[in-house]
PDB file of C-alpha atoms in Angstrom:
ATOM      1  CA  UNK A  29      -9.982  19.781 -14.148  1.00 79.00           C
ATOM      2  CA  UNK A  30      -6.262  19.300 -13.555  1.00 83.00           C
ATOM      3  CA  UNK A  31      -5.499  21.392 -16.666  1.00 86.00           C
ATOM      4  CA  UNK A  32      -7.651  24.224 -15.260  1.00 88.00           C
ATOM      5  CA  UNK A  33      -5.777  24.015 -11.926  1.00 87.00           C
ATOM      6  CA  UNK A  34      -2.423  24.152 -13.751  1.00 90.00           C
ATOM      7  CA  UNK A  35      -3.501  27.191 -15.754  1.00 94.00           C
ATOM      8  CA  UNK A  36      -4.817  29.065 -12.703  1.00 95.00           C
ATOM      9  CA  UNK A  37      -1.836  28.154 -10.489  1.00 94.00           C
ATOM     10  CA  UNK A  38       0.833  28.619 -13.144  1.00 95.00           C
ATOM     11  CA  UNK A  39       2.541  25.396 -12.116  1.00 94.00           C
ATOM     12  CA  UNK A  40       2.237  21.655 -12.757  1.00 90.00           C
ATOM     13  CA  UNK A  41      -0.817  20.017 -11.186  1.00 89.00           C
ATOM     14  CA  UNK A  42       1.141  17.498  -9.110  1.00 87.00           C
ATOM     15  CA  UNK A  43       3.394  20.190  -7.633  1.00 91.00           C
ATOM     16  CA  UNK A  44       0.337  22.324  -6.813  1.00 93.00           C
ATOM     17  CA  UNK A  45      -1.343  19.381  -5.069  1.00 92.00           C
ATOM     18  CA  UNK A  46       1.754  18.647  -2.986  1.00 93.00           C
ATOM     19  CA  UNK A  47       2.334  22.274  -1.927  1.00 95.00           C
ATOM     20  CA  UNK A  48      -1.270  23.410  -1.483  1.00 94.00           C
ATOM     21  CA  UNK A  49      -3.065  20.266  -0.314  1.00 94.00           C
ATOM     22  CA  UNK A  50      -0.894  17.369   0.824  1.00 96.00           C
ATOM     23  CA  UNK A  51       1.815  19.193   2.801  1.00 97.00           C
ATOM     24  CA  UNK A  52      -0.505  21.626   4.665  1.00 96.00           C
ATOM     25  CA  UNK A  53      -2.862  18.785   5.635  1.00 97.00           C
ATOM     26  CA  UNK A  54      -0.053  16.475   6.782  1.00 97.00           C
ATOM     27  CA  UNK A  55      -0.849  13.956   4.049  1.00 97.00           C
ATOM     28  CA  UNK A  56       2.710  12.619   4.140  1.00 95.00           C
ATOM     29  CA  UNK A  57       1.786   9.245   2.639  1.00 92.00           C
ATOM     30  CA  UNK A  58      -0.011  10.588  -0.441  1.00 92.00           C
ATOM     31  CA  UNK A  59       1.924  10.861  -3.679  1.00 86.00           C
ATOM     32  CA  UNK A  60       1.508  10.568  -7.415  1.00 82.00           C
ATOM     33  CA  UNK A  61       1.449   7.064  -8.818  1.00 76.00           C
ATOM     34  CA  UNK A  62       4.469   6.515 -11.027  1.00 67.00           C
ATOM     35  CA  UNK A  63       5.330   3.829 -13.505  1.00 65.00           C
ATOM     36  CA  UNK A  64       8.984   4.913 -13.496  1.00 64.00           C
ATOM     37  CA  UNK A  65       9.701   5.440  -9.769  1.00 68.00           C
ATOM     38  CA  UNK A  66       9.405   2.706  -7.167  1.00 66.00           C
ATOM     39  CA  UNK A  67       7.150   3.500  -4.211  1.00 68.00           C
ATOM     40  CA  UNK A  68       8.284   2.173  -0.840  1.00 73.00           C
ATOM     41  CA  UNK A  69       5.694   0.156   1.089  1.00 77.00           C
ATOM     42  CA  UNK A  70       3.316  -0.005  -1.873  1.00 76.00           C
ATOM     43  CA  UNK A  71       0.743  -2.769  -1.524  1.00 80.00           C
ATOM     44  CA  UNK A  72       0.630  -5.523  -4.122  1.00 77.00           C
ATOM     45  CA  UNK A  73      -2.624  -5.340  -6.063  1.00 79.00           C
ATOM     46  CA  UNK A  74      -4.776  -8.348  -6.899  1.00 78.00           C
ATOM     47  CA  UNK A  75      -7.763  -9.039  -9.113  1.00 79.00           C
ATOM     48  CA  UNK A  76     -10.323 -11.825  -8.499  1.00 80.00           C
ATOM     49  CA  UNK A  77     -10.150 -14.505 -11.166  1.00 76.00           C
ATOM     50  CA  UNK A  78     -13.056 -15.333 -13.459  1.00 73.00           C
ATOM     51  CA  UNK A  79     -15.278 -12.276 -13.741  1.00 65.00           C
ATOM     52  CA  UNK A  80     -14.459 -10.804 -10.348  1.00 68.00           C
ATOM     53  CA  UNK A  81     -15.685 -13.772  -8.356  1.00 71.00           C
ATOM     54  CA  UNK A  82     -13.587 -13.962  -5.167  1.00 69.00           C
ATOM     55  CA  UNK A  83     -14.454 -17.655  -4.671  1.00 75.00           C
ATOM     56  CA  UNK A  84     -11.858 -18.539  -7.312  1.00 76.00           C
ATOM     57  CA  UNK A  85      -9.002 -16.704  -5.613  1.00 77.00           C
ATOM     58  CA  UNK A  86      -6.956 -13.708  -6.622  1.00 81.00           C
ATOM     59  CA  UNK A  87      -4.285 -13.226  -9.221  1.00 78.00           C
ATOM     60  CA  UNK A  88      -1.755 -10.427  -9.508  1.00 79.00           C
ATOM     61  CA  UNK A  89      -3.197  -7.340 -11.144  1.00 77.00           C
ATOM     62  CA  UNK A  90      -1.512  -6.226 -14.307  1.00 74.00           C
ATOM     63  CA  UNK A  91       0.351  -2.929 -14.164  1.00 73.00           C
ATOM     64  CA  UNK A  92      -1.799   0.021 -15.199  1.00 69.00           C
ATOM     65  CA  UNK A  93      -0.356   3.439 -15.988  1.00 68.00           C
ATOM     66  CA  UNK A  94      -2.816   6.028 -14.676  1.00 65.00           C
ATOM     67  CA  UNK A  95      -0.507   9.012 -15.251  1.00 66.00           C
ATOM     68  CA  UNK A  96      -2.532  10.174 -18.257  1.00 66.00           C
ATOM     69  CA  UNK A  97      -5.478  10.816 -15.931  1.00 65.00           C
ATOM     70  CA  UNK A  98      -3.603  13.487 -13.902  1.00 63.00           C
ATOM     71  CA  UNK A  99      -6.209  14.522 -11.307  1.00 64.00           C
ATOM     72  CA  UNK A 100      -8.250  11.331 -11.510  1.00 61.00           C
ATOM     73  CA  UNK A 101      -6.673   8.062 -10.355  1.00 54.00           C
ATOM     74  CA  UNK A 102      -3.135   9.376 -10.247  1.00 73.00           C
ATOM     75  CA  UNK A 103      -2.517   9.344  -6.487  1.00 83.00           C
ATOM     76  CA  UNK A 104      -1.530   6.672  -4.012  1.00 85.00           C
ATOM     77  CA  UNK A 105      -2.686   7.304  -0.461  1.00 90.00           C
ATOM     78  CA  UNK A 106      -3.521   5.746   2.873  1.00 93.00           C
ATOM     79  CA  UNK A 107      -6.806   5.660   4.785  1.00 96.00           C
ATOM     80  CA  UNK A 108      -5.351   8.055   7.392  1.00 97.00           C
ATOM     81  CA  UNK A 109      -4.418  10.622   4.746  1.00 97.00           C
ATOM     82  CA  UNK A 110      -7.815  10.295   3.071  1.00 97.00           C
ATOM     83  CA  UNK A 111      -9.522  10.952   6.420  1.00 97.00           C
ATOM     84  CA  UNK A 112      -7.345  14.060   6.867  1.00 97.00           C
ATOM     85  CA  UNK A 113      -8.532  15.252   3.453  1.00 97.00           C
ATOM     86  CA  UNK A 114     -12.213  14.527   4.212  1.00 96.00           C
ATOM     87  CA  UNK A 115     -12.072  16.295   7.571  1.00 97.00           C
ATOM     88  CA  UNK A 116     -10.305  19.320   6.026  1.00 97.00           C
ATOM     89  CA  UNK A 117     -12.954  19.613   3.306  1.00 95.00           C
ATOM     90  CA  UNK A 118     -15.855  19.480   5.743  1.00 92.00           C
ATOM     91  CA  UNK A 119     -14.305  21.697   8.430  1.00 94.00           C
ATOM     92  CA  UNK A 120     -13.673  24.622   6.084  1.00 91.00           C
ATOM     93  CA  UNK A 121      -9.913  24.264   6.488  1.00 94.00           C
ATOM     94  CA  UNK A 122      -9.300  23.497   2.828  1.00 93.00           C
ATOM     95  CA  UNK A 123     -12.126  25.287   1.003  1.00 93.00           C
ATOM     96  CA  UNK A 124     -14.679  27.919   1.937  1.00 95.00           C
ATOM     97  CA  UNK A 125     -17.934  26.331   3.240  1.00 94.00           C
ATOM     98  CA  UNK A 126     -19.920  27.890   0.368  1.00 96.00           C
ATOM     99  CA  UNK A 127     -17.564  26.244  -2.151  1.00 95.00           C
ATOM    100  CA  UNK A 128     -17.926  22.865  -0.430  1.00 95.00           C
ATOM    101  CA  UNK A 129     -21.701  23.256  -0.425  1.00 94.00           C
ATOM    102  CA  UNK A 130     -21.648  23.975  -4.170  1.00 94.00           C
ATOM    103  CA  UNK A 131     -19.392  20.967  -4.896  1.00 94.00           C
ATOM    104  CA  UNK A 132     -21.483  18.640  -2.750  1.00 94.00           C
ATOM    105  CA  UNK A 133     -24.893  19.720  -4.062  1.00 95.00           C
ATOM    106  CA  UNK A 134     -26.714  17.142  -6.197  1.00 95.00           C
ATOM    107  CA  UNK A 135     -26.669  17.872  -9.903  1.00 95.00           C
ATOM    108  CA  UNK A 136     -29.917  18.013 -11.867  1.00 93.00           C
ATOM    109  CA  UNK A 137     -30.776  16.355 -15.142  1.00 94.00           C
ATOM    110  CA  UNK A 138     -32.460  18.388 -17.873  1.00 95.00           C
ATOM    111  CA  UNK A 139     -35.701  16.791 -16.670  1.00 96.00           C
ATOM    112  CA  UNK A 140     -35.176  18.454 -13.278  1.00 93.00           C
ATOM    113  CA  UNK A 141     -34.541  15.140 -11.515  1.00 95.00           C
ATOM    114  CA  UNK A 142     -31.745  15.241  -8.921  1.00 93.00           C
ATOM    115  CA  UNK A 143     -28.797  12.910  -9.298  1.00 94.00           C
ATOM    116  CA  UNK A 144     -26.827  11.200  -6.555  1.00 93.00           C
ATOM    117  CA  UNK A 145     -23.709  13.010  -7.698  1.00 93.00           C
ATOM    118  CA  UNK A 146     -22.212  16.416  -6.907  1.00 92.00           C
ATOM    119  CA  UNK A 147     -19.163  17.865  -8.617  1.00 90.00           C
ATOM    120  CA  UNK A 148     -16.742  15.000  -7.982  1.00 87.00           C
ATOM    121  CA  UNK A 149     -18.670  13.640  -5.002  1.00 93.00           C
ATOM    122  CA  UNK A 150     -20.987  10.643  -4.650  1.00 94.00           C
ATOM    123  CA  UNK A 151     -24.035  11.490  -2.527  1.00 96.00           C
ATOM    124  CA  UNK A 152     -26.022   8.794  -0.752  1.00 94.00           C
ATOM    125  CA  UNK A 153     -28.698   8.655   1.905  1.00 94.00           C
ATOM    126  CA  UNK A 154     -28.048   5.853   4.382  1.00 95.00           C
ATOM    127  CA  UNK A 155     -28.903   4.873   7.950  1.00 94.00           C
ATOM    128  CA  UNK A 156     -26.109   5.453  10.460  1.00 93.00           C
ATOM    129  CA  UNK A 157     -26.634   4.375  14.080  1.00 90.00           C
ATOM    130  CA  UNK A 158     -30.358   4.020  13.362  1.00 91.00           C
ATOM    131  CA  UNK A 159     -30.837   7.517  11.939  1.00 93.00           C
ATOM    132  CA  UNK A 160     -30.913   8.781   8.353  1.00 95.00           C
ATOM    133  CA  UNK A 161     -27.702  10.452   7.198  1.00 95.00           C
ATOM    134  CA  UNK A 162     -26.316  11.879   3.989  1.00 95.00           C
ATOM    135  CA  UNK A 163     -22.905  10.580   2.984  1.00 95.00           C
ATOM    136  CA  UNK A 164     -20.600  12.550   0.763  1.00 96.00           C
ATOM    137  CA  UNK A 165     -17.594  10.743  -0.625  1.00 95.00           C
ATOM    138  CA  UNK A 166     -16.023   8.959  -3.488  1.00 91.00           C
ATOM    139  CA  UNK A 167     -15.112   5.383  -4.374  1.00 88.00           C
ATOM    140  CA  UNK A 168     -11.971   4.444  -6.274  1.00 82.00           C
ATOM    141  CA  UNK A 169     -11.793   1.585  -8.715  1.00 75.00           C
ATOM    142  CA  UNK A 170      -9.078  -0.441 -10.332  1.00 71.00           C
ATOM    143  CA  UNK A 171      -9.837  -2.404 -13.488  1.00 64.00           C
ATOM    144  CA  UNK A 172     -13.549  -1.976 -12.890  1.00 64.00           C
ATOM    145  CA  UNK A 173     -13.677  -3.066  -9.262  1.00 73.00           C
ATOM    146  CA  UNK A 174     -13.938  -0.963  -6.111  1.00 76.00           C
ATOM    147  CA  UNK A 175     -10.673  -0.662  -4.164  1.00 85.00           C
ATOM    148  CA  UNK A 176     -11.160   2.422  -1.982  1.00 90.00           C
ATOM    149  CA  UNK A 177     -13.863   4.521  -0.362  1.00 94.00           C
ATOM    150  CA  UNK A 178     -13.768   7.902   1.304  1.00 96.00           C
ATOM    151  CA  UNK A 179     -17.044   8.537   3.122  1.00 96.00           C
ATOM    152  CA  UNK A 180     -17.862  11.671   5.060  1.00 96.00           C
ATOM    153  CA  UNK A 181     -20.984  12.413   7.048  1.00 95.00           C
ATOM    154  CA  UNK A 182     -20.629  16.175   7.456  1.00 93.00           C
ATOM    155  CA  UNK A 183     -23.526  16.750   9.865  1.00 90.00           C
ATOM    156  CA  UNK A 184     -22.027  14.201  12.253  1.00 91.00           C
ATOM    157  CA  UNK A 185     -18.394  15.248  11.821  1.00 91.00           C
ATOM    158  CA  UNK A 186     -17.359  11.814  10.571  1.00 94.00           C
ATOM    159  CA  UNK A 187     -14.879  10.827   7.887  1.00 97.00           C
ATOM    160  CA  UNK A 188     -14.019   7.198   7.145  1.00 97.00           C
ATOM    161  CA  UNK A 189     -11.647   5.780   4.560  1.00 97.00           C
ATOM    162  CA  UNK A 190     -11.176   2.143   3.591  1.00 97.00           C
ATOM    163  CA  UNK A 191      -8.712   0.806   1.053  1.00 93.00           C
ATOM    164  CA  UNK A 192      -8.158  -2.666  -0.325  1.00 90.00           C
ATOM    165  CA  UNK A 193      -5.432  -4.239  -2.408  1.00 87.00           C
ATOM    166  CA  UNK A 194      -7.914  -6.443  -4.264  1.00 84.00           C
ATOM    167  CA  UNK A 195     -10.423  -5.064  -6.730  1.00 82.00           C
ATOM    168  CA  UNK A 196     -14.122  -5.720  -6.251  1.00 83.00           C
ATOM    169  CA  UNK A 197     -13.806  -5.267  -2.489  1.00 84.00           C
ATOM    170  CA  UNK A 198     -16.972  -3.616  -1.196  1.00 88.00           C
ATOM    171  CA  UNK A 199     -15.072  -0.857   0.589  1.00 92.00           C
ATOM    172  CA  UNK A 200     -18.209   1.321   0.742  1.00 94.00           C
ATOM    173  CA  UNK A 201     -20.045  -1.292   2.847  1.00 94.00           C
ATOM    174  CA  UNK A 202     -17.051  -1.603   5.188  1.00 95.00           C
ATOM    175  CA  UNK A 203     -16.803   2.196   5.505  1.00 96.00           C
ATOM    176  CA  UNK A 204     -20.512   2.368   6.329  1.00 95.00           C
ATOM    177  CA  UNK A 205     -20.110  -0.232   9.094  1.00 96.00           C
ATOM    178  CA  UNK A 206     -17.205   1.744  10.570  1.00 96.00           C
ATOM    179  CA  UNK A 207     -19.196   5.008  10.405  1.00 95.00           C
ATOM    180  CA  UNK A 208     -22.113   3.227  12.074  1.00 94.00           C
ATOM    181  CA  UNK A 209     -19.864   2.032  14.917  1.00 94.00           C
ATOM    182  CA  UNK A 210     -18.421   5.516  15.499  1.00 92.00           C
ATOM    183  CA  UNK A 211     -21.857   7.160  15.365  1.00 90.00           C
ATOM    184  CA  UNK A 212     -23.280   4.586  17.806  1.00 87.00           C
ATOM    185  CA  UNK A 213     -20.363   5.201  20.198  1.00 84.00           C
ATOM    186  CA  UNK A 214     -20.912   8.962  19.941  1.00 76.00           C
ATOM    187  CA  UNK A 215     -24.622   8.476  20.789  1.00 71.00           C
ATOM    188  CA  UNK A 216     -23.689   6.616  23.988  1.00 72.00           C
ATOM    189  CA  UNK A 217     -21.260   9.296  25.170  1.00 71.00           C
ATOM    190  CA  UNK A 218     -22.709  11.777  27.720  1.00 65.00           C
TER     191      UNK A 218
END
């Protein structure tokens, strides 16, 4: 996908992302991950010992160079910046609503069965503040374990992001609890 963006934009993918996405949305704390340049305020990453069992404590995660993935796993960000991105997607500020609808539509298998995946988006039906809701988001992983979740609930105008510096953190469950708290508060407001 990043190669297609580069070809259409006529510029390197990372420059396009900075100029067209990050700067306009005020995502000042989002940048490419780099093995050669130090990143100020970067969190230290940990991995649970012994088959991802947190009972045995963490150990430092080995360095992983994700630069070969370009558009997938190449960015460092903060929960605030991820929320800005999620809100911009769902408000029509970043993409046309019809484009967002196409990207967030479930894909179908050759059998006709719907998947829980759009084009780059995880789709899940959950309960939020006691009512069914459809979440649209994505979870990030490091060395096989979840480390970040961006969850949006478009029909409720919610976007939640949770990050962790230890792999195998259930950031999706934490994001769901936060969304539930915000939705419950919104229900109580007059």
